C-alpha cells in the first residue's frame, strides 16, 4: 500500500478511499508536484501507486475536475490545469474545510482579501446601524471585558462579534464569505489570543470602533477596522514565523 495513504488511513479510518486519494492528489497539485499543463498520470498508474481500484481513482479525479484542478480531454488524457486561472472560490473553501495545512502565500492572500471584505462590511453596517444593532454589539463587548482572563472565551466572543458585523451589514454575499472562512478564522483567532498584549489591544480598539459605529462615522470606523486587522495579521505572521518563508502552515 502507498505509504502516505496508509499513514493517512491510520488517522482517518472512516473516510472512503476515494476521499483519501482525492485529498492526497489535491495536495500534490496545489503544492507543485504536478505542474500546470502537464499530463496527469493515467488511472492504471495511480491505481497501482495507491493500491486501489481504477474506479476509486476515477472518483477522485472527477472531484479534482469539479474543483478545476484537472481537465480531461477526450481521446487525449487528463491534464493539470493552472488552478489560479481555472479554479473557483470552491477550491479555497475545500482547502479551508478539509486541509490540515495551507501554503503561506495563500494564507497571506486570504488575510488580505478578508481585510478588504471586513473594511467594506464595517462601512456598510455603520451607514445602516440601528439602536438594536448597537445594543447587540455592546452586549458582546461587555461580555468580552468580563472574559479578559479567559482566552478561550475571548476567542469565542471575538468570532461572535465579527459574525455580528457580517450579519448587520445586511449583505448576503458578505455573510456567506464570512461563513466560508469559519474553519481557518476560528483556528487563528485561538492562536491570536495566546499572544501577549492582544487582549488589552482588542478591548481598547474595539471600544473605540463601536463608538465610531454608534456615531455613524463611516470613514473613521473603516480606518479603525483596517488598523485592527493589520495588527492581527502581523501578530499571526509573527507566531507562525511566516517571515522565515515557511512553505506550509498548519491550519488545524
XYZ file of C-alpha atoms in Angstrom:
252
model
C 0.000 0.000 0.000
C 1.102 3.578 -0.703
C 2.902 4.785 2.451
C 1.255 8.245 2.610
C -2.152 6.702 2.030
C -1.520 4.084 4.719
C -0.438 6.723 7.269
C -3.422 8.906 6.463
C -5.837 5.996 6.824
C -4.467 5.189 10.270
C -5.804 8.575 11.413
C -8.935 8.785 9.238
C -10.260 5.252 9.048
C -13.872 6.279 8.423
C -13.185 8.048 5.120
C -13.811 6.469 1.751
C -10.621 5.512 -0.036
C -11.571 7.787 -2.941
C -11.750 10.718 -0.451
C -8.290 9.909 0.878
C -6.787 9.615 -2.607
C -8.536 12.820 -3.680
C -7.067 14.795 -0.761
C -3.560 13.461 -1.415
C -3.740 14.281 -5.139
C -5.240 17.703 -4.415
C -2.377 18.443 -2.022
C 0.204 17.310 -4.586
C -1.269 19.502 -7.347
C -1.574 22.621 -5.191
C 1.955 22.168 -3.883
C 3.527 21.746 -7.300
C 4.234 18.017 -7.591
C 2.289 18.158 -10.851
C 2.983 21.352 -12.752
C 0.285 23.225 -14.706
C -0.459 21.826 -18.188
C 1.427 18.584 -17.553
C -0.286 15.306 -18.344
C -1.760 13.672 -15.251
C -0.778 10.045 -14.589
C -3.242 7.559 -16.137
C -5.773 5.737 -13.947
C -3.930 2.427 -14.083
C -0.685 4.011 -12.804
C -2.418 5.863 -9.969
C -4.412 2.736 -9.048
C -1.158 0.801 -8.766
C 0.595 3.573 -6.827
C -2.199 3.847 -4.261
C -3.191 0.150 -4.252
C -6.815 0.943 -5.070
C -9.188 0.168 -7.923
C -9.413 2.279 -11.075
C -13.000 3.106 -10.057
C -11.657 4.681 -6.857
C -9.130 6.696 -8.853
C -11.848 7.786 -11.295
C -13.990 9.094 -8.419
C -11.041 11.054 -7.005
C -10.090 12.511 -10.401
C -13.711 13.514 -11.062
C -13.649 15.555 -7.853
C -10.361 17.168 -8.885
C -12.013 18.075 -12.181
C -15.029 19.629 -10.417
C -12.654 21.893 -8.489
C -10.853 22.946 -11.668
C -7.565 21.235 -10.779
C -7.519 18.856 -13.757
C -9.232 18.692 -17.125
C -9.911 15.559 -19.153
C -9.702 15.872 -22.936
C -11.481 13.121 -24.949
C -9.030 10.723 -26.602
C -6.134 12.718 -25.177
C -5.999 12.140 -21.399
C -6.182 14.233 -18.268
C -4.109 17.385 -17.772
C -3.303 19.508 -14.728
C -4.765 22.993 -15.037
C -3.331 26.265 -13.852
C -5.668 26.399 -10.846
C -5.010 30.113 -10.258
C -6.564 30.684 -13.678
C -9.131 27.893 -13.924
C -10.303 27.086 -10.390
C -13.077 28.869 -8.494
C -13.679 30.000 -4.919
C -14.971 26.479 -4.302
C -11.349 25.283 -4.263
C -10.468 27.679 -1.447
C -13.489 26.522 0.566
C -12.459 22.900 0.012
C -8.947 23.622 1.261
C -10.169 25.541 4.320
C -12.676 22.850 5.271
C -10.542 19.764 4.725
C -6.815 20.538 4.613
C -4.518 20.421 7.620
C -2.020 22.853 6.087
C -2.120 25.822 3.751
C 0.510 27.435 1.560
C 1.845 30.634 3.157
C 1.222 32.664 0.006
C -2.398 31.510 0.020
C -2.721 32.338 3.726
C -1.393 35.865 3.218
C -3.644 36.357 0.180
C -6.594 35.185 2.250
C -5.891 37.611 5.109
C -5.551 40.489 2.624
C -8.860 39.569 0.990
C -10.522 39.250 4.377
C -9.317 42.759 5.269
C -10.843 44.130 2.079
C -14.177 42.432 2.862
C -14.319 43.422 6.515
C -13.499 47.078 5.896
C -16.377 47.148 3.386
C -18.543 45.343 5.950
C -17.827 47.958 8.632
C -18.575 50.790 6.229
C -21.922 49.290 5.292
C -23.067 48.426 8.792
C -22.003 51.865 10.118
C -24.097 53.503 7.421
C -27.179 51.481 8.352
C -26.718 50.679 12.059
C -29.817 50.724 14.244
C -30.118 51.123 18.029
C -30.914 47.407 18.217
C -27.738 46.598 16.277
C -25.643 48.764 18.595
C -27.237 47.030 21.580
C -26.169 43.623 20.230
C -22.589 44.762 19.646
C -22.388 46.440 23.068
C -23.622 43.240 24.688
C -20.802 41.238 23.086
C -18.296 43.933 24.062
C -19.461 43.802 27.670
C -19.017 40.020 27.693
C -15.508 40.459 26.246
C -14.491 42.758 29.086
C -15.781 40.251 31.621
C -13.845 37.408 29.940
C -10.453 39.155 29.790
C -8.750 36.423 31.791
C -10.225 33.581 29.725
C -8.537 33.389 26.308
C -10.852 30.618 25.072
C -13.955 32.631 25.917
C -12.379 35.760 24.403
C -11.755 33.844 21.170
C -15.388 32.722 21.011
C -16.677 36.251 21.657
C -14.285 37.743 19.111
C -15.635 35.392 16.459
C -19.187 36.203 17.542
C -18.548 39.937 17.173
C -17.185 39.593 13.631
C -20.067 37.299 12.763
C -22.427 40.004 14.018
C -20.586 42.576 11.882
C -21.261 40.448 8.787
C -24.886 39.939 9.776
C -25.580 43.615 10.490
C -24.029 44.645 7.176
C -27.082 43.027 5.579
C -25.212 41.732 2.527
C -25.801 38.057 1.804
C -22.532 37.582 -0.118
C -20.511 39.107 2.734
C -22.163 36.746 5.197
C -21.623 33.678 3.011
C -17.964 34.610 2.538
C -17.558 35.047 6.284
C -19.126 31.614 6.855
C -16.708 30.142 4.298
C -13.733 31.465 6.273
C -15.013 29.985 9.536
C -12.654 26.962 9.928
C -9.418 28.847 9.312
C -10.663 32.026 11.002
C -11.521 30.250 14.272
C -8.164 28.464 14.272
C -6.204 31.711 14.000
C -8.364 33.587 16.489
C -7.414 30.940 19.056
C -3.723 31.482 18.229
C -4.149 35.255 18.272
C -5.432 35.319 21.854
C -2.430 33.362 23.150
C -0.146 36.292 22.263
C 0.899 38.854 24.909
C -0.798 42.227 24.707
C -3.604 41.071 22.399
C -6.441 41.161 24.929
C -5.719 44.746 26.022
C -5.364 45.841 22.386
C -8.687 44.253 21.420
C -10.590 45.743 24.366
C -9.213 49.237 23.733
C -9.575 49.316 19.934
C -12.975 47.661 19.698
C -14.391 50.067 22.275
C -13.319 52.968 20.042
C -14.617 51.127 16.962
C -18.062 50.663 18.487
C -18.180 54.350 19.403
C -17.379 55.254 15.788
C -20.100 52.901 14.555
C -22.604 54.336 17.021
C -21.720 57.870 15.848
C -22.167 56.681 12.232
C -18.673 57.899 11.436
C -18.159 55.585 8.476
C -14.659 56.742 7.474
C -13.217 56.526 10.990
C -14.831 53.135 11.626
C -13.332 51.807 8.374
C -9.919 53.232 9.312
C -10.066 51.540 12.732
C -11.131 48.200 11.250
C -8.223 48.307 8.802
C -5.790 49.163 11.617
C -7.117 46.324 13.797
C -6.905 43.743 11.012
C -3.358 44.765 10.016
C -2.316 44.368 13.646
C -3.929 40.917 13.749
C -2.265 39.839 10.501
C 1.167 40.901 11.728
C 0.811 39.161 15.083
C -0.376 35.913 13.478
C 2.516 36.039 10.981
C 4.810 36.556 13.966
C 3.654 33.431 15.777
C 3.625 31.367 12.574
C 7.070 32.610 11.541
C 5.777 33.411 8.060
C 8.691 35.847 7.743
C 11.003 32.794 7.715
C 9.455 31.760 4.389
C 7.857 28.561 5.581
C 6.158 26.830 2.662
C 3.301 25.249 4.634
C 1.427 26.448 7.716
C -0.848 24.300 9.826
C -4.479 25.451 9.952
C -5.732 22.752 12.333
